[in-house]
PDB file of C-alpha atoms in Angstrom:
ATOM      1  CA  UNK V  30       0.000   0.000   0.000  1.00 51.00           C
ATOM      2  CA  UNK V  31       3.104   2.415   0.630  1.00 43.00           C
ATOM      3  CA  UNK V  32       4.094   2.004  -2.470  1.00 46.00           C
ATOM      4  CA  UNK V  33       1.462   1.931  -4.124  1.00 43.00           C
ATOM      5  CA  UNK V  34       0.767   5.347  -2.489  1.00 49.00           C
ATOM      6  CA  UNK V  35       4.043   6.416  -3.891  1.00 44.00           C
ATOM      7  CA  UNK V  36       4.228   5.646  -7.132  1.00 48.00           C
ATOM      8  CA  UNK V  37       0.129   6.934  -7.685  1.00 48.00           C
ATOM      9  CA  UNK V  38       2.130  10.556  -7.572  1.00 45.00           C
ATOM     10  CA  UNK V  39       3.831   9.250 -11.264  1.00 46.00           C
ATOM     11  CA  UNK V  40       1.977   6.336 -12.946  1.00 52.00           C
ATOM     12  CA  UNK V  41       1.018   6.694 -16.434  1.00 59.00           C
ATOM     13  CA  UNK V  42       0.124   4.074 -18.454  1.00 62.00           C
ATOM     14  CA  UNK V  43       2.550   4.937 -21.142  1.00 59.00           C
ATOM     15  CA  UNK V  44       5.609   4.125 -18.433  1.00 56.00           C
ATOM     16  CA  UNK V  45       5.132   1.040 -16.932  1.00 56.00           C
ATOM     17  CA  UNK V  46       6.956  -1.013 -19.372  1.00 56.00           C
ATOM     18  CA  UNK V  47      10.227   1.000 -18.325  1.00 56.00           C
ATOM     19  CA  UNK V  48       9.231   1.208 -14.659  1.00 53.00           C
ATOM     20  CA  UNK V  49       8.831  -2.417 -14.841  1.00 55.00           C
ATOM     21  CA  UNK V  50      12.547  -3.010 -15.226  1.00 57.00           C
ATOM     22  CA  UNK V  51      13.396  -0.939 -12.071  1.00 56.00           C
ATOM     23  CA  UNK V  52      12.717  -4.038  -9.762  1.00 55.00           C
ATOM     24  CA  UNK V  53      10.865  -7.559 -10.207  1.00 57.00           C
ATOM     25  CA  UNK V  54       8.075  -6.436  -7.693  1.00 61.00           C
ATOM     26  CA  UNK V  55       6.500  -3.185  -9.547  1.00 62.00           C
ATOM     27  CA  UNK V  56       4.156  -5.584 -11.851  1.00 68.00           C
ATOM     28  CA  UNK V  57       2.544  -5.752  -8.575  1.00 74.00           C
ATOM     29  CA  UNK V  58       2.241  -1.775  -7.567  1.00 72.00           C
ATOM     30  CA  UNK V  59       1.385  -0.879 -10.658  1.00 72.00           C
ATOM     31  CA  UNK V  60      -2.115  -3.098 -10.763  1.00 76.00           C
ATOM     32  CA  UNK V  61      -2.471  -2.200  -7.220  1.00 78.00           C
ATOM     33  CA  UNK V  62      -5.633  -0.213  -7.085  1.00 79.00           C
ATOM     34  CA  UNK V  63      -4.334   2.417  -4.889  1.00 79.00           C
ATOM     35  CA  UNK V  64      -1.688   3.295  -7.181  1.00 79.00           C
ATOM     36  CA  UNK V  65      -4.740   4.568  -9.569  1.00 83.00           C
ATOM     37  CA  UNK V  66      -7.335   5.557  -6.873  1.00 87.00           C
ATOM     38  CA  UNK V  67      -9.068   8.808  -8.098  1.00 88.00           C
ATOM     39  CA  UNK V  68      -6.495   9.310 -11.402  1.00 84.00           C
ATOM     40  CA  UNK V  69      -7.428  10.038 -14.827  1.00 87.00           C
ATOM     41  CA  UNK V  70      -5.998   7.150 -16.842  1.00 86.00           C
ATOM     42  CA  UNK V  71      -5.276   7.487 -20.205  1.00 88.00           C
ATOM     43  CA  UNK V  72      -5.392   4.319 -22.895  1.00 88.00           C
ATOM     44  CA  UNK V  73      -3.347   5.505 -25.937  1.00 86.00           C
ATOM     45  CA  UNK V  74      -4.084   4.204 -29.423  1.00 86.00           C
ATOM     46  CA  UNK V  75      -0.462   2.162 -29.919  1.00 85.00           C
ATOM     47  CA  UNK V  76      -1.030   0.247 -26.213  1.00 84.00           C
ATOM     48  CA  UNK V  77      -4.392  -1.065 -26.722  1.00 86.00           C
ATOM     49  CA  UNK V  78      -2.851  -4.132 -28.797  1.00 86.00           C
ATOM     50  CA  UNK V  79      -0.760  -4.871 -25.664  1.00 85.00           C
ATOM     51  CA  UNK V  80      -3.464  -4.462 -23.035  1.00 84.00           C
ATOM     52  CA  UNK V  81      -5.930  -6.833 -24.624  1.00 86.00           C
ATOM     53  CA  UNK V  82      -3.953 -10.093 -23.539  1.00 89.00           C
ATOM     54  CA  UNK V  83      -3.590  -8.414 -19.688  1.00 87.00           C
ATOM     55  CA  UNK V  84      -7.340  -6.842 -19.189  1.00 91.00           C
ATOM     56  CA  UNK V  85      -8.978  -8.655 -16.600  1.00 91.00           C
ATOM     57  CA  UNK V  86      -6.252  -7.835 -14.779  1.00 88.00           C
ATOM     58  CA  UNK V  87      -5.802  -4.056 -15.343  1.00 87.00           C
ATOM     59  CA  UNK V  88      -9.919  -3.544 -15.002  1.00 90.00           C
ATOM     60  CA  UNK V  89      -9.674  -4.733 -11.535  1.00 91.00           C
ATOM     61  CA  UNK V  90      -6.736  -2.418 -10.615  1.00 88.00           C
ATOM     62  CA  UNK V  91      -8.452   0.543 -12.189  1.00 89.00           C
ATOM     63  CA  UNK V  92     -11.782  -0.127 -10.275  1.00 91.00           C
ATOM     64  CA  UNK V  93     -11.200   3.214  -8.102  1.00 90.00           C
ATOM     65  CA  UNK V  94      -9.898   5.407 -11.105  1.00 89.00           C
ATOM     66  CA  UNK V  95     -11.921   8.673 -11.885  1.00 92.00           C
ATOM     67  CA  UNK V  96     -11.862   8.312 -15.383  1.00 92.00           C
ATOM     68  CA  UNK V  97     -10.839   5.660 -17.958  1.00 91.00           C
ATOM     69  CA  UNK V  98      -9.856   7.539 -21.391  1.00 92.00           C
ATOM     70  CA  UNK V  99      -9.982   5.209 -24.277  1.00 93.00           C
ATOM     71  CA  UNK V 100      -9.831   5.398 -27.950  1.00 92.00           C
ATOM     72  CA  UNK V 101     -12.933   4.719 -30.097  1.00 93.00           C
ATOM     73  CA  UNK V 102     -12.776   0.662 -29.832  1.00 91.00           C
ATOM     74  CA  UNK V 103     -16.567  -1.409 -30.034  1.00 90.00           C
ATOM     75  CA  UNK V 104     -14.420  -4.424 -29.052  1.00 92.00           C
ATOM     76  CA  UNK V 105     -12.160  -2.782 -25.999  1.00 92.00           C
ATOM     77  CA  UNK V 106     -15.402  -1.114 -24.703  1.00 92.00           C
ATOM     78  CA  UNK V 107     -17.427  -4.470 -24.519  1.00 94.00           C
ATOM     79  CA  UNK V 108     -14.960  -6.127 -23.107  1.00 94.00           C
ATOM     80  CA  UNK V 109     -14.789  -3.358 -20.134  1.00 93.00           C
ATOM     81  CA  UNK V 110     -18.170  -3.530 -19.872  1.00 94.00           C
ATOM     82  CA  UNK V 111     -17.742  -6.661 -19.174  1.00 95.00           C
ATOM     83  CA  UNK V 112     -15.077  -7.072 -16.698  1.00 94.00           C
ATOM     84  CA  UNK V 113     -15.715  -3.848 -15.051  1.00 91.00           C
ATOM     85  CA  UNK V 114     -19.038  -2.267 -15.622  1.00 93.00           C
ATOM     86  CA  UNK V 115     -18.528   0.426 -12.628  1.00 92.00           C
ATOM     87  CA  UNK V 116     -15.891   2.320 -14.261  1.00 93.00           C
ATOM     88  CA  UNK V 117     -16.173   5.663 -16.071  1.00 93.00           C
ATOM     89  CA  UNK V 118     -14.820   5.282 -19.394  1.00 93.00           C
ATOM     90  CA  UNK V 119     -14.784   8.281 -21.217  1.00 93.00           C
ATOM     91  CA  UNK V 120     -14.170   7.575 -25.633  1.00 94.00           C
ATOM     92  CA  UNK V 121     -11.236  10.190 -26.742  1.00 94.00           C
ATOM     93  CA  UNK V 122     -11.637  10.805 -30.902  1.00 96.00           C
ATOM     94  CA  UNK V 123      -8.590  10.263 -32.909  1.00 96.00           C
ATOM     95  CA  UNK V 124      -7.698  11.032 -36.583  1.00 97.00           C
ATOM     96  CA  UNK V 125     -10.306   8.623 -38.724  1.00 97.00           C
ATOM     97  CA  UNK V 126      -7.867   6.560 -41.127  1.00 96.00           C
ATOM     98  CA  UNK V 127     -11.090   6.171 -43.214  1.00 94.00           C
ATOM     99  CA  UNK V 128     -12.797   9.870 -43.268  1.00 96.00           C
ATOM    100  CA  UNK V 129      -9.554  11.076 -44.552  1.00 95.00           C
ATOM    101  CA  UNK V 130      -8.862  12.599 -48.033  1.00 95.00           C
ATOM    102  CA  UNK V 131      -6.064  11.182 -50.072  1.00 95.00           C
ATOM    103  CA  UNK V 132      -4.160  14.364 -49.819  1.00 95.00           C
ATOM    104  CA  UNK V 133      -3.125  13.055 -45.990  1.00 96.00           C
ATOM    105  CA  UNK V 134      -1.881  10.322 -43.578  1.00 98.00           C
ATOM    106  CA  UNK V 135      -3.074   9.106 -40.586  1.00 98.00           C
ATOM    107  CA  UNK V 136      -0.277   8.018 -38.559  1.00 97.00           C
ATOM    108  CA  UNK V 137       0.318   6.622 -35.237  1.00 94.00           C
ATOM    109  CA  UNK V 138      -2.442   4.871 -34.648  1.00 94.00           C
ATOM    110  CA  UNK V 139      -4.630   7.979 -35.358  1.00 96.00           C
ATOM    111  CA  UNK V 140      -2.621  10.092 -33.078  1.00 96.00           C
ATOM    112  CA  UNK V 141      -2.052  12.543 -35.493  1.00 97.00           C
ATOM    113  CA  UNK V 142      -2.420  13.249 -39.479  1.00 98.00           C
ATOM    114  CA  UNK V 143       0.152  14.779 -42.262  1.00 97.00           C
ATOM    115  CA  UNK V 144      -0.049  15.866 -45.493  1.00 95.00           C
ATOM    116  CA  UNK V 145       1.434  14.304 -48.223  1.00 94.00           C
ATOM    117  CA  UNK V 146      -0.388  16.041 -51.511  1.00 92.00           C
ATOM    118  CA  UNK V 147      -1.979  19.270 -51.604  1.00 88.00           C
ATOM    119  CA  UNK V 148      -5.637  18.229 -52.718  1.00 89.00           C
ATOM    120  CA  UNK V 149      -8.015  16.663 -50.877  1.00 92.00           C
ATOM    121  CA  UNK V 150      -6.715  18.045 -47.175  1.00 94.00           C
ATOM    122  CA  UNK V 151      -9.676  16.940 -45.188  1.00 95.00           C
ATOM    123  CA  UNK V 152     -10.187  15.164 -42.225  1.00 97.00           C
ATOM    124  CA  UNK V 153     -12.879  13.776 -39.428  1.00 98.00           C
ATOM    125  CA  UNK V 154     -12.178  12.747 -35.942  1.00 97.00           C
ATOM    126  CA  UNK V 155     -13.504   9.051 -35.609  1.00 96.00           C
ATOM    127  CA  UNK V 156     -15.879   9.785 -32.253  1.00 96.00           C
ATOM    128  CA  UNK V 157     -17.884  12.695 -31.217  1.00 96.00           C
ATOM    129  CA  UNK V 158     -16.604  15.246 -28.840  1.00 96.00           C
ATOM    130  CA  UNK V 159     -17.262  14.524 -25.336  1.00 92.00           C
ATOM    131  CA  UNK V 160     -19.815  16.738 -23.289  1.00 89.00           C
ATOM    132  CA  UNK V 161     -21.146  16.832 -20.090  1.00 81.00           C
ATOM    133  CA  UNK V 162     -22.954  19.419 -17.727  1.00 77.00           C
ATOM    134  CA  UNK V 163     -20.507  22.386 -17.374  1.00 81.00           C
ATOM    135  CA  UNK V 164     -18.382  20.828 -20.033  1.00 85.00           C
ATOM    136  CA  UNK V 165     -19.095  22.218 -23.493  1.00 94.00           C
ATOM    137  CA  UNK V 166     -17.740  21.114 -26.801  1.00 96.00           C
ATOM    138  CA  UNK V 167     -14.177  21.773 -26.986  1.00 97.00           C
ATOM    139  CA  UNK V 168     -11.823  20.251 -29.912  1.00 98.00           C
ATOM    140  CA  UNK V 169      -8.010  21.376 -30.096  1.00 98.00           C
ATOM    141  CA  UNK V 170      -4.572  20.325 -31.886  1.00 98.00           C
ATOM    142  CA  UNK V 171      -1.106  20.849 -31.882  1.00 98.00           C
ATOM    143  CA  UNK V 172       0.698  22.381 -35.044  1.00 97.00           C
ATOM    144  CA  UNK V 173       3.210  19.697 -34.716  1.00 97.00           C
ATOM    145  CA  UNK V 174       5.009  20.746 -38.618  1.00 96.00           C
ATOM    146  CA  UNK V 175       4.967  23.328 -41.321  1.00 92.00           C
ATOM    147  CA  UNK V 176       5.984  22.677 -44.805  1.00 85.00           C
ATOM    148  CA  UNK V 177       8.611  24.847 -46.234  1.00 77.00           C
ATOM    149  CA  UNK V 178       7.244  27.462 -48.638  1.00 61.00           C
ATOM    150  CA  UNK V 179       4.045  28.418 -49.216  1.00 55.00           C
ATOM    151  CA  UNK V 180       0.989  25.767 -49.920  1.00 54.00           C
ATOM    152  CA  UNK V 181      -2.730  26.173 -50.837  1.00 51.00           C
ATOM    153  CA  UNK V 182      -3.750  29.573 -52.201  1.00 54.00           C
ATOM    154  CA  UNK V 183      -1.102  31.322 -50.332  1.00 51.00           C
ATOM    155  CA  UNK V 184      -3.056  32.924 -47.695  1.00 66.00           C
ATOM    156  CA  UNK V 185      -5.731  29.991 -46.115  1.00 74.00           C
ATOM    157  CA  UNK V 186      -3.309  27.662 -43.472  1.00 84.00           C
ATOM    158  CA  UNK V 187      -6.000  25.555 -42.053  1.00 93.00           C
ATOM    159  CA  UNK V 188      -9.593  24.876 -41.107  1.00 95.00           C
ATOM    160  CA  UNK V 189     -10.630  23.295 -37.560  1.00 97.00           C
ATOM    161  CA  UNK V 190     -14.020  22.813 -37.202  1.00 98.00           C
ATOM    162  CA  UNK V 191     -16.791  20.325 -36.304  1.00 97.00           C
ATOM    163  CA  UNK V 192     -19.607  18.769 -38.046  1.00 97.00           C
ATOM    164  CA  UNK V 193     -22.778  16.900 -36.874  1.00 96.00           C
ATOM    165  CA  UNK V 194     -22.547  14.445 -39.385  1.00 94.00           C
ATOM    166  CA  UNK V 195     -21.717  10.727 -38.293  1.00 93.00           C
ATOM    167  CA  UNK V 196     -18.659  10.203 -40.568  1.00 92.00           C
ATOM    168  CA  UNK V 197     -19.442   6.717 -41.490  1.00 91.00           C
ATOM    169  CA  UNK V 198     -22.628   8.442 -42.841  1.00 90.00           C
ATOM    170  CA  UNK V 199     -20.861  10.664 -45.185  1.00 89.00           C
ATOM    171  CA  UNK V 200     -20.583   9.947 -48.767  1.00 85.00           C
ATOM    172  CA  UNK V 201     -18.139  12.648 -49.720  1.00 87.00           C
ATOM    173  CA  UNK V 202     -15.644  14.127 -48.008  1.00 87.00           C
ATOM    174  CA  UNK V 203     -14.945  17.725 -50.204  1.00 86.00           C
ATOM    175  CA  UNK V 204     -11.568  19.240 -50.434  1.00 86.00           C
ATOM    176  CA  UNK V 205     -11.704  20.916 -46.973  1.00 87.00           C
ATOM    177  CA  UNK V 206     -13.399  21.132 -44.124  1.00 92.00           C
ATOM    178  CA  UNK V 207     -16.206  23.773 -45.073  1.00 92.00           C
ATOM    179  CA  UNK V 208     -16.936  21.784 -47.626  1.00 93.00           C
ATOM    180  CA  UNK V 209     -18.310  19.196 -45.095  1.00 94.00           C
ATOM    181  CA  UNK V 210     -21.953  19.482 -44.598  1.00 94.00           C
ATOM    182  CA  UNK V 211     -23.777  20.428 -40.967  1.00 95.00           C
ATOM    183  CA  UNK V 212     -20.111  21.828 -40.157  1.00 97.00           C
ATOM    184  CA  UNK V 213     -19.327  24.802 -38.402  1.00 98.00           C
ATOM    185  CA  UNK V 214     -15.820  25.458 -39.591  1.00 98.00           C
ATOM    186  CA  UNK V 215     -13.154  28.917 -38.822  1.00 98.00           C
ATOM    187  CA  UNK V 216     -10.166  28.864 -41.538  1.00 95.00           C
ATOM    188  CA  UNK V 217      -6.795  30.592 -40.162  1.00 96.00           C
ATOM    189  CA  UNK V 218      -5.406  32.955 -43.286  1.00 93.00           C
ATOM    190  CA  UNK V 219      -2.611  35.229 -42.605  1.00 90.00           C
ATOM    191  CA  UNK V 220      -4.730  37.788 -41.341  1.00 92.00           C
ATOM    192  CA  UNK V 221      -7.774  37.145 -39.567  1.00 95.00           C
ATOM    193  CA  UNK V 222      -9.729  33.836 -38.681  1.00 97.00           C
ATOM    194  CA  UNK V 223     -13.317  33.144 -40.709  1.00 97.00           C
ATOM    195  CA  UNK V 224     -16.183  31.199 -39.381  1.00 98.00           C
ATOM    196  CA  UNK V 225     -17.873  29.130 -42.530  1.00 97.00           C
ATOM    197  CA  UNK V 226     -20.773  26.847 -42.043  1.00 97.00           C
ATOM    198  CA  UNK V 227     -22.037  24.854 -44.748  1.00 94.00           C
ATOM    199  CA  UNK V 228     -19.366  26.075 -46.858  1.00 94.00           C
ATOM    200  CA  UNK V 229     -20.604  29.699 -46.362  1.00 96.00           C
ATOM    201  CA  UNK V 230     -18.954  32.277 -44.972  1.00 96.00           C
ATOM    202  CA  UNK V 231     -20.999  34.074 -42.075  1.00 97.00           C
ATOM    203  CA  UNK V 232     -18.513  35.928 -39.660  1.00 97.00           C
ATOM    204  CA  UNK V 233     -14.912  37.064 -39.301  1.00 97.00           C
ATOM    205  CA  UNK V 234     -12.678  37.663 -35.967  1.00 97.00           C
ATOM    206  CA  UNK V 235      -9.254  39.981 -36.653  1.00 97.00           C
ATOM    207  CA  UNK V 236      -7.933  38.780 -33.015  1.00 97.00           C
ATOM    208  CA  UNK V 237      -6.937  36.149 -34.177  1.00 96.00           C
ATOM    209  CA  UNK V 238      -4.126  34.793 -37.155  1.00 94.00           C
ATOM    210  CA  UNK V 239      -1.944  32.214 -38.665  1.00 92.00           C
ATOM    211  CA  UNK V 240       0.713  34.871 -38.347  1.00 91.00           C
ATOM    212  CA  UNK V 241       2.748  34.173 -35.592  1.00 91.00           C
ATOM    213  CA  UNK V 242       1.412  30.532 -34.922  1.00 94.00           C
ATOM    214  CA  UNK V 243       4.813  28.466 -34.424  1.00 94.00           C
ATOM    215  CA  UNK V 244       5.580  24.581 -34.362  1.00 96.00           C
ATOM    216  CA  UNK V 245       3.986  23.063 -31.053  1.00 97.00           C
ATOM    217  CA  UNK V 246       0.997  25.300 -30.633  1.00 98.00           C
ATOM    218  CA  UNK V 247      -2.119  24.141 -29.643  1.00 98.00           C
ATOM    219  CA  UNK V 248      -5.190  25.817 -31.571  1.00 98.00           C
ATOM    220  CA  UNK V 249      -8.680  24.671 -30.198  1.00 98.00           C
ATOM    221  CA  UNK V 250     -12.190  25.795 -30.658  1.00 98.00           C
ATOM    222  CA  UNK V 251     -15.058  25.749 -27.745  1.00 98.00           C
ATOM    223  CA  UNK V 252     -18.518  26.009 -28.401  1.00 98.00           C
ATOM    224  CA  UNK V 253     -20.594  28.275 -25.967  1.00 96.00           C
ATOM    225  CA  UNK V 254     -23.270  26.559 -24.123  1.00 93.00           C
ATOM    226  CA  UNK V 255     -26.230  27.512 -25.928  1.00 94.00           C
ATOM    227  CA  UNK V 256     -24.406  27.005 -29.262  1.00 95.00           C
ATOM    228  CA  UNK V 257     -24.398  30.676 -30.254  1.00 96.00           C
ATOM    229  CA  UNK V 258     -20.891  31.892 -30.060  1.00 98.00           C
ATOM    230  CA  UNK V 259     -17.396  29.584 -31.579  1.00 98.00           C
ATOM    231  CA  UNK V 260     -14.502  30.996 -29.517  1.00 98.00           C
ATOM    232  CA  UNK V 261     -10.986  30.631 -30.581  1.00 98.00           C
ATOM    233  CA  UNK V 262      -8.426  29.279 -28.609  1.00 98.00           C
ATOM    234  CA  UNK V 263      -4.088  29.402 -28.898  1.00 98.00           C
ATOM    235  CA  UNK V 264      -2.693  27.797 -26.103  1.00 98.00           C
ATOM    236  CA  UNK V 265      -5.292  27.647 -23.795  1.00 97.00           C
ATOM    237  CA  UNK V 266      -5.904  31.579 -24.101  1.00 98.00           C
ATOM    238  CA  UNK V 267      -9.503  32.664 -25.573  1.00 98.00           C
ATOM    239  CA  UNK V 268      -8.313  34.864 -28.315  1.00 98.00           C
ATOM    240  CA  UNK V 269     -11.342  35.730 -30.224  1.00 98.00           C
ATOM    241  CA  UNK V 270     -15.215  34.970 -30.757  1.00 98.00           C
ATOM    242  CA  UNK V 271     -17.518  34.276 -33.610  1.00 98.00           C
ATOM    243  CA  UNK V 272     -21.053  34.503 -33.541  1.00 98.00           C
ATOM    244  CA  UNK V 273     -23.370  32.380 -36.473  1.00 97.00           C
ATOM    245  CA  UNK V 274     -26.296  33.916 -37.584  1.00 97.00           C
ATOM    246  CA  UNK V 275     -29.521  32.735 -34.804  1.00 95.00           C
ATOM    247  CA  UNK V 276     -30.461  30.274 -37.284  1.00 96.00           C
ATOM    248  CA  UNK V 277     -27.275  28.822 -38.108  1.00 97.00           C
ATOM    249  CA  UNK V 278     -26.148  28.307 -34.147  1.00 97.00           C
ATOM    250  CA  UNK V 279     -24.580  24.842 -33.562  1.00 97.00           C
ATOM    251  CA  UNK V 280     -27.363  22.625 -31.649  1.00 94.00           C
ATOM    252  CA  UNK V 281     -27.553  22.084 -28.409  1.00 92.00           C
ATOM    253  CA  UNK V 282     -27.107  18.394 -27.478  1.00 90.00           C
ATOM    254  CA  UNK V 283     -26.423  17.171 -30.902  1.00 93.00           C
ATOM    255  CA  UNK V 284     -23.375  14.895 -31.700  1.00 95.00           C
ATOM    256  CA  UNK V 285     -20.114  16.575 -32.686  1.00 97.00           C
ATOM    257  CA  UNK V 286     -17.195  15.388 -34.665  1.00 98.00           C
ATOM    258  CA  UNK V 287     -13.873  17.090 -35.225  1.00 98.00           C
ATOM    259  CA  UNK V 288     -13.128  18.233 -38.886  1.00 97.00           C
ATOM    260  CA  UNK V 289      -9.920  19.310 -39.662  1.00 96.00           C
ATOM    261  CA  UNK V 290      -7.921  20.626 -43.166  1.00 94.00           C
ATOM    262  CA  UNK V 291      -4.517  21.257 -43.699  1.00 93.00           C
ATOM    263  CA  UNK V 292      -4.532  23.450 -46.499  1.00 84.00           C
ATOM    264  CA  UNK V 293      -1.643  25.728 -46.237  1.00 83.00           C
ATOM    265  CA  UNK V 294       1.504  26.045 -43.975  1.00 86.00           C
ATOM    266  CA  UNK V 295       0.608  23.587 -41.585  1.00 91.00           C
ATOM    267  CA  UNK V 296       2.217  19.737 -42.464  1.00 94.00           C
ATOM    268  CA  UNK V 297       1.001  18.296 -39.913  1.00 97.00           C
ATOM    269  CA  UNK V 298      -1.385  17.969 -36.710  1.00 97.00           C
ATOM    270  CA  UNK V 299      -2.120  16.189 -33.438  1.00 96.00           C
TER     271      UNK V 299
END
């Protein structure tokens, strides 16, 4: 229990297979429940393969955790349904390998996207965002590349947006994100950020830019909680908000999926 009590302060999922070599006995702290009493434990994409073999196991040492974080999985959620219906498990969206235009790559495991042609720049997140009382629809990335030299048109660097449509119900993806339908979409140009929905544009923010954005920034968008307002985020700072016409506001309660172009500058995204 000590132990277990210690190491709670720096367990993440992601480090127990080099923990592991420190001594024989930390197999056993790890699936200790106290070591993950009240945490938020995260599942990533590339260790769900390794889990599966070991899940019994893990579900009864995360029976106290606050929240389970997995990826979008019918078979992993079953089988913790299963084995441990009591936990909270919460479904984190990744990059959807087949909503994706042939103009980028998913890579690992849906962790992030690049580009690797200039048409066809479009993207959906494979699960809807999460929301909850207090918690309103929030999607962000991180600029993790830019290409050298200019892309696109010159001027348009990326689209983040959302969209109520299912993306296993879509037929056709478009070019970018705008052209999406039921999205809600802002494009970053060098000069101002512009809210289009339905491939229409309806409102413009100037405190906001692609100038200036560097490698590693995180750009996320938050919808207000009666859908009216799309405010802009870089780096966890609200930076500017765009307001849809009253009968264009995003719904309240309805299903939301990330949508995501990278048309200009930006290479690549997490």
């Amino acid at each position: 229990d000590v132990w277990a009590a210690v190491f709670s302060h720096v367990a993440e999922l992601g480090t127990v297979p080099t923990l592991s070599r420190l001594a024989r006995g930390f197999s056993e702290v790890v699936r200790h429940p106290g070591t993950w009493e009240g945490a938020r434990v995260r599942v990533g994409a590339g260790l769900v393969q390794g889990l599966a073999p070991h899940l019994a196991a893990w579900a009864e040492a995360w029976q106290g955790v606050a929240k389970l974080i997995v990826p979008r999985s019918v078979q992993l959620s079953a089988e913790l349904e299963r084995l441990a219906p009591g936990i909270k498990v919460e479904v984190a969206w990744r990059f959807d390998a087949c909503a994706c235009g042939e103009g980028l790559e998913v890579v690992r495991c849906g962790e992030a996207v690049r580009r690797v042609d200039d048409d066809d720049v479009v993207v959906l997140g494979d699960a809807p965002l999460v929301v909850a009382e207090g918690r309103p629809p929030y999607v962000e990335v991180c600029l993790e590349a830019f290409g050298e030299g200019p892309s696109g048109d010159g001027m348009n660097e990326f689209g983040i947006g959302l969209t109520a449509c299912d993306p296993e119900e879509l037929e056709e993806l478009g070019a970018v994100a705008a052209e999406v339908p039921n999205s809600w979409v802002v494009d970053f140009t060098r000069n101002l950020v512009c809210l289009s929905i339905n491939n229409c544009e309806e409102a413009k923010g100037y405190r906001a830019c692609s100038t200036g954005l560097q490698e590693g920034d995180r750009v996320g968008l938050r919808v207000s909680p009666r859908g009216d307002a799309i405010e802009v985020f870089i780096n966890g700072e609200l930076r500017d908000r765009l307001l849809p016409p009253p009968d264009k506001a995003v719904p309240v309660g309805s299903k939301l999926f990330p949508v995501l172009d990278l048309f200009g500058r930006a290479a690549q995204i997490s």
